[in-house]
CSV table of C-alpha atoms and ligand atoms in Angstrom, one decimal:
chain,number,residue,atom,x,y,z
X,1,UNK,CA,195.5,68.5,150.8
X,2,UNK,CA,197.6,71.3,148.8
X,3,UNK,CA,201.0,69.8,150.0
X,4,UNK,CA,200.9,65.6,150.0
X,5,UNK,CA,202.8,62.7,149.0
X,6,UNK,CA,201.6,61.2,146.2
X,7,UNK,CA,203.7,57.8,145.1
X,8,UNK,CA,206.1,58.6,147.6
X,9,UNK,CA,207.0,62.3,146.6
X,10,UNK,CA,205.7,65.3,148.3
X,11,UNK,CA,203.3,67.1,145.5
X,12,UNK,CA,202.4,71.0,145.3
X,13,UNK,CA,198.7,70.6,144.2
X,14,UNK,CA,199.7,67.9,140.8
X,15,UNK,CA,203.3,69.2,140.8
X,16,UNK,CA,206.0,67.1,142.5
X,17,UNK,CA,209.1,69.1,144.5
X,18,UNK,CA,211.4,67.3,143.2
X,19,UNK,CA,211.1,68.2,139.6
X,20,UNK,CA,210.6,71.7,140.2
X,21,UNK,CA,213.6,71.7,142.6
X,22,UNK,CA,215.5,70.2,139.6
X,23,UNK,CA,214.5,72.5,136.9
X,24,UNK,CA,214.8,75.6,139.3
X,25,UNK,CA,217.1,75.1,141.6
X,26,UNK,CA,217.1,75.6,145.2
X,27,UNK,CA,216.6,77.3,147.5
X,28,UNK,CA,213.3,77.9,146.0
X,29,UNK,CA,209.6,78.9,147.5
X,30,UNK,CA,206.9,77.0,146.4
X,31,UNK,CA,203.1,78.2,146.6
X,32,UNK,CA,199.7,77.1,146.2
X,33,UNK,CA,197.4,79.3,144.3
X,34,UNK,CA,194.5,77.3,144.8
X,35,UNK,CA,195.7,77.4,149.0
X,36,UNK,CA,195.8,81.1,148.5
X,37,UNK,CA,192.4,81.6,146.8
X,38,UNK,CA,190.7,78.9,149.2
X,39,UNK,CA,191.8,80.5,152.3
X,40,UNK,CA,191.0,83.7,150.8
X,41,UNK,CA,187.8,82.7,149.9
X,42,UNK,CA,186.8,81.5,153.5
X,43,UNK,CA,186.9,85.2,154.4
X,44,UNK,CA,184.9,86.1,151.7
X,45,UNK,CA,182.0,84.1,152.0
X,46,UNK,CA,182.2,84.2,155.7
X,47,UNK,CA,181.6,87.9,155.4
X,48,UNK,CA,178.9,87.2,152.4
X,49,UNK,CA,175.5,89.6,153.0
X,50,UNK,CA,177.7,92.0,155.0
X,51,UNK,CA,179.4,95.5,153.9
X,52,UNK,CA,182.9,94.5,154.2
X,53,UNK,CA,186.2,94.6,152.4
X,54,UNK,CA,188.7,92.3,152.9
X,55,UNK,CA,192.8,94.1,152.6
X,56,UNK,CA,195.2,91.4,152.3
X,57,UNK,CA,198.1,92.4,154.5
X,58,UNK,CA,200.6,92.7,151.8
X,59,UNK,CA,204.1,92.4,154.2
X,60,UNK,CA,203.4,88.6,154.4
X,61,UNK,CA,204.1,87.7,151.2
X,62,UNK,CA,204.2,91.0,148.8
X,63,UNK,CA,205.0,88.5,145.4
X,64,UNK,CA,203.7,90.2,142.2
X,65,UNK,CA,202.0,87.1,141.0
X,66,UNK,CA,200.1,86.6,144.3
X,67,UNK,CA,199.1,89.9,144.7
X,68,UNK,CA,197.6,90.0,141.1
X,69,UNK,CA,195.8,87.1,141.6
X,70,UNK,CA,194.4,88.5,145.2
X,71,UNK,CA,193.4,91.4,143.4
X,72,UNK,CA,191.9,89.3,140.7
X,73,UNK,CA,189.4,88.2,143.7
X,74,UNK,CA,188.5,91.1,144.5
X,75,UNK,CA,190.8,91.7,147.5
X,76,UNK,CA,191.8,95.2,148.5
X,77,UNK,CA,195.0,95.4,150.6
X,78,UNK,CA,197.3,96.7,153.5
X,79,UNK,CA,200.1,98.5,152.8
X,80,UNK,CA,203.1,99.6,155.6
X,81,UNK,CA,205.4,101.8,153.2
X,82,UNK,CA,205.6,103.0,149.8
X,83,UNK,CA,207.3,100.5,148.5
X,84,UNK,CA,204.1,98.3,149.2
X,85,UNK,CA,201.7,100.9,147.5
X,86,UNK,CA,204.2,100.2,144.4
X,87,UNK,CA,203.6,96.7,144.2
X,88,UNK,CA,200.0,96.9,144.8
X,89,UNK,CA,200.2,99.3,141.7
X,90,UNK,CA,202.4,97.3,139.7
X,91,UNK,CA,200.4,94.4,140.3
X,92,UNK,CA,196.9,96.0,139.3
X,93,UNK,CA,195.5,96.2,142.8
X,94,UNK,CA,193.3,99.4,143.4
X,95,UNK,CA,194.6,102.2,145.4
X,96,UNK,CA,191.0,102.9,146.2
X,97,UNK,CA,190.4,99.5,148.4
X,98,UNK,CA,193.7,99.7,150.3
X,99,UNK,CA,194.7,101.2,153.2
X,100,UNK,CA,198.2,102.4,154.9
X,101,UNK,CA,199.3,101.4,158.3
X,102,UNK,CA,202.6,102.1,160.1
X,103,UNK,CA,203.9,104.3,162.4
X,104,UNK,CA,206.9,105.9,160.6
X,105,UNK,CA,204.9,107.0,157.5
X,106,UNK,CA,207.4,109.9,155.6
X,107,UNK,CA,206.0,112.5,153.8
X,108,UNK,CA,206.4,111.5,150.7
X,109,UNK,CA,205.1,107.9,151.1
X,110,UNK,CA,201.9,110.2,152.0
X,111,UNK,CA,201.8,112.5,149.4
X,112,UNK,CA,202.9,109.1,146.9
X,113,UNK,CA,199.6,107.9,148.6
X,114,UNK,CA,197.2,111.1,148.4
X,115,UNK,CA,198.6,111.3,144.5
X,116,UNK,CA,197.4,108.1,144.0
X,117,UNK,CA,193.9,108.1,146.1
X,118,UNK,CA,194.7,105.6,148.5
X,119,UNK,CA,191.3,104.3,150.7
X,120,UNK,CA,192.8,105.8,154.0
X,121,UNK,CA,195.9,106.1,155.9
X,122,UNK,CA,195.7,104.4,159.2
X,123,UNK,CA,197.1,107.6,161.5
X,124,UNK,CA,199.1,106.3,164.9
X,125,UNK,CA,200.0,109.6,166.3
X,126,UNK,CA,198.8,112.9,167.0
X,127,UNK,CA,202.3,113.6,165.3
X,128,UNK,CA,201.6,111.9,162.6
X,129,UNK,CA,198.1,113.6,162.0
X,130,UNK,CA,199.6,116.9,161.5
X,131,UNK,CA,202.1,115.7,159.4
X,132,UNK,CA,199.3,114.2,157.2
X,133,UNK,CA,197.5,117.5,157.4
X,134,UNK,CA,200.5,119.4,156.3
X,135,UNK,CA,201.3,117.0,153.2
X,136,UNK,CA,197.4,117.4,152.4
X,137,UNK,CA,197.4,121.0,152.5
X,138,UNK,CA,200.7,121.3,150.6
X,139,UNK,CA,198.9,118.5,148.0
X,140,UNK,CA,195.4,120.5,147.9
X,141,UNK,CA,194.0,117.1,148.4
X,142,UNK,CA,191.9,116.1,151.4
X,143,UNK,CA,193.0,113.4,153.1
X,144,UNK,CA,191.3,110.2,153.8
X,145,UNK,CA,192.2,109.0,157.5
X,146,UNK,CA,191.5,106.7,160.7
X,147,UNK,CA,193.0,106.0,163.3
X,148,UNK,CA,194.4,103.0,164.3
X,149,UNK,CA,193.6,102.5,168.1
X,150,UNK,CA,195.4,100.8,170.8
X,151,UNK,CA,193.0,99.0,172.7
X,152,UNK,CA,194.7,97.8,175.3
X,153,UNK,CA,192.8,94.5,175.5
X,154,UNK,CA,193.7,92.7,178.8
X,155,UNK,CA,196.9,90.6,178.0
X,156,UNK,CA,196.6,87.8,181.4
X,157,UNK,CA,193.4,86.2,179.8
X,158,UNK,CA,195.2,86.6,176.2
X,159,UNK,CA,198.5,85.9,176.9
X,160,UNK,CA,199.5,85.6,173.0
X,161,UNK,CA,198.1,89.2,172.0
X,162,UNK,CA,201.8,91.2,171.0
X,163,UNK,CA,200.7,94.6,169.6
X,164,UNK,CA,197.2,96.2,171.2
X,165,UNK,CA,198.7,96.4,174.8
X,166,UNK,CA,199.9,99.8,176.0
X,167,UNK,CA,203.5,99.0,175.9
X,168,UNK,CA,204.1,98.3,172.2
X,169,UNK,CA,204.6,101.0,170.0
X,170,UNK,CA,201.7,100.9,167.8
X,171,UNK,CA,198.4,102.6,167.9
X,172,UNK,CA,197.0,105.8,169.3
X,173,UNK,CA,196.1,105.4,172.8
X,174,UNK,CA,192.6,104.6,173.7
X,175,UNK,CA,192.0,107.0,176.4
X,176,UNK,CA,193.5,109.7,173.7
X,177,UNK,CA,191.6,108.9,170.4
X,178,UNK,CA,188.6,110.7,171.0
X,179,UNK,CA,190.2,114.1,171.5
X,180,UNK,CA,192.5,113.4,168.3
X,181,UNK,CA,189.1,112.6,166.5
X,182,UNK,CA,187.7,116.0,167.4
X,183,UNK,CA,191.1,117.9,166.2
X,184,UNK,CA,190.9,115.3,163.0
X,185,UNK,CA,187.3,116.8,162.1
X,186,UNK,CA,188.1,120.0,162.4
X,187,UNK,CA,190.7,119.8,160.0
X,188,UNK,CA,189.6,121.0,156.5
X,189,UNK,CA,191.9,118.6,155.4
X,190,UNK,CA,191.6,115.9,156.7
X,191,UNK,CA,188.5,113.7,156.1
X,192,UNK,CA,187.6,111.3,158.9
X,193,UNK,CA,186.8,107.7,157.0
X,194,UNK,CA,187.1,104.8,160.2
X,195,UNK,CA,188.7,103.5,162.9
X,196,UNK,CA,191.4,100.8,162.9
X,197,UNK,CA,192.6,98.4,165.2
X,198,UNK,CA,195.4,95.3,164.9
X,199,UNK,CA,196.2,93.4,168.6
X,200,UNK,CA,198.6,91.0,167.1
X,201,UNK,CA,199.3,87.9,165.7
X,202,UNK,CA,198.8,84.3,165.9
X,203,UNK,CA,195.5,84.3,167.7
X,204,UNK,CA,194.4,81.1,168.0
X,205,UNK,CA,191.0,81.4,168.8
X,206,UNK,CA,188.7,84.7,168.3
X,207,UNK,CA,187.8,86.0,171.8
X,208,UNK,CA,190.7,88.6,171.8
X,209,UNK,CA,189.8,89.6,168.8
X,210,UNK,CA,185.9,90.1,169.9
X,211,UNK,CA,187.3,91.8,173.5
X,212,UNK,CA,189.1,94.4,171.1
X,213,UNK,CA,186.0,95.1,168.5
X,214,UNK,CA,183.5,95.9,171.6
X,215,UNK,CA,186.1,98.6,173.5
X,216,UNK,CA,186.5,99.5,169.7
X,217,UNK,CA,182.7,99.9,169.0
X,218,UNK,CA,181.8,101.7,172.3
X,219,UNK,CA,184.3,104.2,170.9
X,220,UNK,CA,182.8,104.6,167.8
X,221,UNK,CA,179.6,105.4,169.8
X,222,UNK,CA,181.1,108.4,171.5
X,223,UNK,CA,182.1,109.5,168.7
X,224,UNK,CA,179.1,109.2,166.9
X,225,UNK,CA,177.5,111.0,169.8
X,226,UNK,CA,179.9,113.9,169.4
X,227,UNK,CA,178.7,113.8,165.2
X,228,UNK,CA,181.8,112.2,164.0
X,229,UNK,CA,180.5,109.5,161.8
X,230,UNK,CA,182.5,107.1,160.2
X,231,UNK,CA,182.4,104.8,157.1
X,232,UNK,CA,184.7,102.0,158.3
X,233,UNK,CA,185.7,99.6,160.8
X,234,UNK,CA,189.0,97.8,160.4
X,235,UNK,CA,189.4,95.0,162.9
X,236,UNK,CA,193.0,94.2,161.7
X,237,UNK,CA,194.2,90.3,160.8
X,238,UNK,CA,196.5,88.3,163.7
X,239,UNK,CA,194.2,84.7,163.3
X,240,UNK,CA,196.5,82.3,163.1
X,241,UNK,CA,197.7,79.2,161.0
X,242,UNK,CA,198.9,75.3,162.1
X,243,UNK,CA,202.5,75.5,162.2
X,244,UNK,CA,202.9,72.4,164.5
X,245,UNK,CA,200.3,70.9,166.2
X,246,UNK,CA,198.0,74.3,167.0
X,247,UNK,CA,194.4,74.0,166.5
X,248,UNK,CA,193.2,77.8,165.2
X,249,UNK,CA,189.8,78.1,165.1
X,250,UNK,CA,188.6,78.3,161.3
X,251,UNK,CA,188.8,81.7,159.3
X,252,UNK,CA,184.9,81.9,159.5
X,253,UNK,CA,183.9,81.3,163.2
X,254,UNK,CA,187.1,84.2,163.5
X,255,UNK,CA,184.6,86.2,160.7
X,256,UNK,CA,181.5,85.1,162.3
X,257,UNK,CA,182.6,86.0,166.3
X,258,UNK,CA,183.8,89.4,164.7
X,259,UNK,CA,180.5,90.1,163.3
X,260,UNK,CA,178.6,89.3,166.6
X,261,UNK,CA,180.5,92.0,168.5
X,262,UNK,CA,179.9,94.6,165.5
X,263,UNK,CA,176.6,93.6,166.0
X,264,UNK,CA,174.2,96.4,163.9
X,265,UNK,CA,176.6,99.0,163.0
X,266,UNK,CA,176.2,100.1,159.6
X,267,UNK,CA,180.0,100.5,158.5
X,268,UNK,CA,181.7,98.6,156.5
X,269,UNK,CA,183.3,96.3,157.9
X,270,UNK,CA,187.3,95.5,156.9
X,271,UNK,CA,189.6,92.9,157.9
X,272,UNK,CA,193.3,92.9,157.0
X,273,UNK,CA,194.4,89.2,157.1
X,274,UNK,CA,198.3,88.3,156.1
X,275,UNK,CA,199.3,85.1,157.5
X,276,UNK,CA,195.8,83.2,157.8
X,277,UNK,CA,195.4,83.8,153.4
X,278,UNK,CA,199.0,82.6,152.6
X,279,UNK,CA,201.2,81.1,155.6
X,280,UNK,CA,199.9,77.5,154.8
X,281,UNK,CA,200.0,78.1,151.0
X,282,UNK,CA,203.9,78.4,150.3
X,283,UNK,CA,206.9,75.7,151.4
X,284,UNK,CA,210.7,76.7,151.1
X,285,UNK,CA,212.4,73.8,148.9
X,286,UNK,CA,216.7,73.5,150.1
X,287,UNK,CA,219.0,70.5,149.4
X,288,UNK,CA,220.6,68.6,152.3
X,289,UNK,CA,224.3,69.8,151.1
X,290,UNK,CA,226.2,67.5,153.6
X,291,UNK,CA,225.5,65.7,156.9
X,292,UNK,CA,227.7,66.2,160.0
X,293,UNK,CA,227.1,64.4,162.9
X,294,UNK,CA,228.5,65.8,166.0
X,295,UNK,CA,229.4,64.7,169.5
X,296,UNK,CA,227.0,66.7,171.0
X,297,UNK,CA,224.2,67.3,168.1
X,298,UNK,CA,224.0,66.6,164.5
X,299,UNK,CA,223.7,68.9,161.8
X,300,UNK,CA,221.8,68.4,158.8
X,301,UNK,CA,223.5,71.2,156.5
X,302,UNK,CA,221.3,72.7,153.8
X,303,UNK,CA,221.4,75.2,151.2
X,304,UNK,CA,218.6,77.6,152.4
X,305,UNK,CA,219.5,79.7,155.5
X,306,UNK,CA,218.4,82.4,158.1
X,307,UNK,CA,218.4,84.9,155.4
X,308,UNK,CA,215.9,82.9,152.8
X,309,UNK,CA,213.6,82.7,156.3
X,310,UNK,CA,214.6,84.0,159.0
X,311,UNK,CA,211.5,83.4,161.6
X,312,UNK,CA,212.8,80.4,163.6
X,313,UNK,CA,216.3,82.6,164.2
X,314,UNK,CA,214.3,85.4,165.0
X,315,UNK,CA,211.3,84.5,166.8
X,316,UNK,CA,212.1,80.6,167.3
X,317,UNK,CA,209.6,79.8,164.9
X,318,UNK,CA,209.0,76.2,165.2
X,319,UNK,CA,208.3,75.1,160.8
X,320,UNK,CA,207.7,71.2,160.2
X,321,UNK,CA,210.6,69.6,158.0
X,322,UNK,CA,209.6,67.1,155.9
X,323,UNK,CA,211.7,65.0,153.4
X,324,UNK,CA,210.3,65.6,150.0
X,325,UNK,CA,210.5,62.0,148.9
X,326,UNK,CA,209.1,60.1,151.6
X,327,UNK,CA,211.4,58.6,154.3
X,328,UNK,CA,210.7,56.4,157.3
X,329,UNK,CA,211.4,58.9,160.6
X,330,UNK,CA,215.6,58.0,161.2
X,331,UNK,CA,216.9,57.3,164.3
X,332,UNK,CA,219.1,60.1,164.9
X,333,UNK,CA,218.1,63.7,165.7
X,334,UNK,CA,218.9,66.3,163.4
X,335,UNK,CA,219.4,70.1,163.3
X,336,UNK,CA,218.6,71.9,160.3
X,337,UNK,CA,221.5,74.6,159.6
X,338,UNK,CA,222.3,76.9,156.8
X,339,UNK,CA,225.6,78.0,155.3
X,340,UNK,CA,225.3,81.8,157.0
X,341,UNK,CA,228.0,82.3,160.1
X,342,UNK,CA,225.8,82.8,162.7
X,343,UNK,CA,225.4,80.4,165.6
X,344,UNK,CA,221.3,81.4,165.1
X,345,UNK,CA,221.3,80.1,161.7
X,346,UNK,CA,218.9,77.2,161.6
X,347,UNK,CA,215.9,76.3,160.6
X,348,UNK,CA,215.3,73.5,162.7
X,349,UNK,CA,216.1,72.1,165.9
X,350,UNK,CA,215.8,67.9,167.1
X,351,UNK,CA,214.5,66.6,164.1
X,352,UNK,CA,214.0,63.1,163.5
X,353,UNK,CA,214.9,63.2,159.8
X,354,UNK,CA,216.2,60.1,157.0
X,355,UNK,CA,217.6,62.2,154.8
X,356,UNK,CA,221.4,61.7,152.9
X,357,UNK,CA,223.1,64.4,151.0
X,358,UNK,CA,221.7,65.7,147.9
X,359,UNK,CA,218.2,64.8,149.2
X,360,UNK,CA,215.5,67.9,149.0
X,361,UNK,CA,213.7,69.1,152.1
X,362,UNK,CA,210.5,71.0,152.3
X,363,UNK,CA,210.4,73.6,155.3
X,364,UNK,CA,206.6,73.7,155.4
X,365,UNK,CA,204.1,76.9,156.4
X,366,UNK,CA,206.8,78.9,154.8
X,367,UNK,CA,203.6,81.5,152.8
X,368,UNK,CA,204.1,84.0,155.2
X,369,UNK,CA,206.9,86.1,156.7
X,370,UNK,CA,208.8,84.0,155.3
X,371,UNK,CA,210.5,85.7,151.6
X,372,UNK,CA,209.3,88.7,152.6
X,373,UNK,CA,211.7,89.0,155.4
X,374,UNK,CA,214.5,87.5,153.3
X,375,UNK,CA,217.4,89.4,153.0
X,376,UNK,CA,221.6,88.8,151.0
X,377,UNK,CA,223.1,88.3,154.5
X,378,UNK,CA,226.5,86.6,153.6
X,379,UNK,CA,225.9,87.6,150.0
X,380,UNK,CA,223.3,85.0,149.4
X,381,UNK,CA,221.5,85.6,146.2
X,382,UNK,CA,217.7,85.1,147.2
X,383,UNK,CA,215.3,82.5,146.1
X,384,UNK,CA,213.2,81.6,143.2
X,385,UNK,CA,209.8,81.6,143.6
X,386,UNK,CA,207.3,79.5,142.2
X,387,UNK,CA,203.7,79.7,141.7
X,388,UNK,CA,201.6,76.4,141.0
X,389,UNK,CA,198.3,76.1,139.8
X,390,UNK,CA,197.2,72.5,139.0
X,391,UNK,CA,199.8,70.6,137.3
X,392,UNK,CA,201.7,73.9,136.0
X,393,UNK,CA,204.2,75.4,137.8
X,394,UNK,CA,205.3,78.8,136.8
X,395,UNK,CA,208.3,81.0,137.7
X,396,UNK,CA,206.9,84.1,139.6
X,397,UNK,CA,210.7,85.7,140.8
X,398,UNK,CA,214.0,84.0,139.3
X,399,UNK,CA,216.6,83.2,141.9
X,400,UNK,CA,219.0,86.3,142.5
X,401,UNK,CA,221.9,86.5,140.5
X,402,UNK,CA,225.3,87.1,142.3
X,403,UNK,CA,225.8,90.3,139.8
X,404,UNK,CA,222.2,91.6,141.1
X,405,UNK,CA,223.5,91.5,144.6
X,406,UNK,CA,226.2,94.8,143.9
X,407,UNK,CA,224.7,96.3,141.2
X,408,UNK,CA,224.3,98.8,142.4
X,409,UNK,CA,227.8,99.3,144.6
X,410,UNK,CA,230.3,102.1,142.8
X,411,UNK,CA,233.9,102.3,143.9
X,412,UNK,CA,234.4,105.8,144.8
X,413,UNK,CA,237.1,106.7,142.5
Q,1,LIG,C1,200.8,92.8,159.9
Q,1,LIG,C2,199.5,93.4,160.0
Q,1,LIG,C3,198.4,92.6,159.6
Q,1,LIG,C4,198.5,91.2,159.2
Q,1,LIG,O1,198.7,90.4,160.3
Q,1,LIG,P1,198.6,88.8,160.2
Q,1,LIG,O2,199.0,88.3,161.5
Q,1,LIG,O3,199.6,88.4,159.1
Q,1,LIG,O4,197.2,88.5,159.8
Q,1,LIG,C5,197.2,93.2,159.6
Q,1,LIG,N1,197.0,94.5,159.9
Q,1,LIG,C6,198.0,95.3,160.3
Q,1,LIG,C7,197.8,96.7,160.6
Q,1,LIG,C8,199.3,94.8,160.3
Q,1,LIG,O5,200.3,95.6,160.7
């Protein structure tokens, strides 16, 4: 277990919470490199003997230290905007394993990306391929694309799928992507590299998943048909963690059922996994600051808020609280609540919880989505990170300083 109590205090791999919420303070994120390099490993040797390339999904947790050490493995990686691209740069990652999804690319994040011969840019409009065929042309460099297809995979049998169905705003739709692959190969500069799909996230179990690689692969038959050959298949990420009490299927029957329904195709296949590598591997360390009971709830009141993670506010994200020196469960029920004013600042809701003030509490599954999404709401500096490896502990982003926070404000004058 990467997170346990050991003599009564709740560990990171040899490293106890409560000394590394002493020396750095908290809020502070804690991860796992050995959670990070096991889960990443599960993908790769799942997809050992097969042409494939695994692309971390870099919006889940975009931390330098992570992404070096990812790369390290051999990971290539998913990038939504330029300012991703950067990171993967500045971490040593290789533009030539990553690919670029998003459906509000700018110009210049493409041309930043041509410059520096990314893999492929995932293309999710017929707008957006002519604007990647103008930047090309104006670039004199030939442009290495997919599209990224909706494929509508029937939502009453997967109720939990969020972004292949026709409503949501991403993807090229599937009745549509064969014409846009035609105008794609006629285009001297454009260079037709794969096809890309992502239906969501949180999947629980892999027969969505399968349902959108078939309507996926008969496509790629079409267009093979037609003499549009391609090099790649990205199947996307979405498998899911144990936040609560979910049972996800593990990262290799996911690989293996994948696999099945891309039966003999020679491409390469490529998976783009975010949560599922480091969701489980990070916790958010806060400090109760003070305890208000109430006449109709109580309030534990900590020092981390909605803006250090902001998925139970946003998506009623349900994380597991525990108390990192270990308490019997109290009697009374708790919500968790920041400092921010906002009545959706908390992190938890009814917890049964024995902690008094002062005491640290580890919001756990907090890897993913989690710092990424943080933001200075309230003018809240943001918080350290920490990056464990055995019994070391080393600081991978100092907490914010107030001073950072308008540094770069000017009065007008
Ligand atoms: C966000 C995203 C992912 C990662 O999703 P997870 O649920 O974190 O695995 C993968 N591919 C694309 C295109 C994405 O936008």
């Amino acid at each position: 277990m990467t997170f346990a109590y050991r003599d009564g205090v709740l560990h990171a791999e040899g490293v106890a919470l409560d000394a590394l919420a002493r020396r750095y303070g908290t809020p502070c994120y804690v991860y796992s490199r050995r959670a990070v390099e096991q889960a990443y490993d599960e993908f790769a040797s799942a997809l050992q003997g097969r042409d494939a390339s695994i692309c971390y999904s870099v919006k889940a947790n975009s931390n330098l230290a992570l992404l070096s050490l990812l790369a390290h493995r051999g990971a290539g990686f998913d990038i939504v905007s330029g300012g991703e691209l950067s990171r993967v740069l500045a971490a040593g990652g290789d533009p030539k394993k990553t690919l670029f999804s998003g459906v509000g690319k700018t110009s210049d994040e493409i041309g930043f990306a041509l410059e520096r011969g990314i893999a492929c840019l995932n293309v999710e409009s017929a707008a957006e391929l002519e604007r990647v065929r103008a930047v090309a042309f104006e670039k004199k460099r030939r442009a290495p694309i997919a599209l990224r297809v909706n494929p509508d995979v029937d939502p009453r049998t997967h109720p939990y799928i969020s972004t292949g169905l026709k409503e949501n705003k991403f993807g090229v739709p599937y009745a549509e992507a064969e014409a846009l692959y035609r105008r794609a190969a006629a285009a001297p500069e454009l260079e037709v590299v794969g096809i890309g799909c992502h239906i969501g996230s949180l999947l629980l179990e892999p027969s969505p998943l399968v349902s959108a690689v078939q309507r996926i692969v008969q496509l790629v038959e079409r267009l093979e048909s037609q003499g549009i050959r391609l090099r790649h298949i990205d199947v996307g990420g979405g498998i899911g963690i144990r936040y609560k009490d979910e049972s996800p299927r593990p990262i290799g029957e996911f690989v293996r059922s994948i696999l099945a329904a891309l039966g003999r195709r020679p491409e390469t296949v490529v998976l783009d996994p975010g949560r599922a590598v480091v969701g489980n591997a990070g916790v958010l360390v806060t400090r109760v600051e003070y305890i208000k009971p109430g006449e109709a709830r109580n309030f534990l009141v900590v020092d981390a808020a909605m803006n250090d993670l902001i998925r139970p506010s946003l998506y009623g994200a349900w994380h597991e609280i525990r108390t990192v020196r270990e308490a019997p469960d109290a009697e009374a029920l708790y919500d968790v609540v920041g400092p921010v004013c906002e009545s959706a600042d908390f992190l938890a809701k009814d917890r049964r919880l024995a902690a008094r003030e002062g005491d640290y509490l580890a919001v756990m599954s907090a890897g993913a989505y989690a710092m990424s999404m943080s933001s200075n709401y309230n003018s809240r500096p943001r918080a350290a990170e920490v990056l464990v490896e055995g019994t070391e502990a080393r600081l991978v982003r100092r907490r914010e300083m107030v001073e950072d926070l308008f540094a770069l404000e000017r009065f007008p004058g």
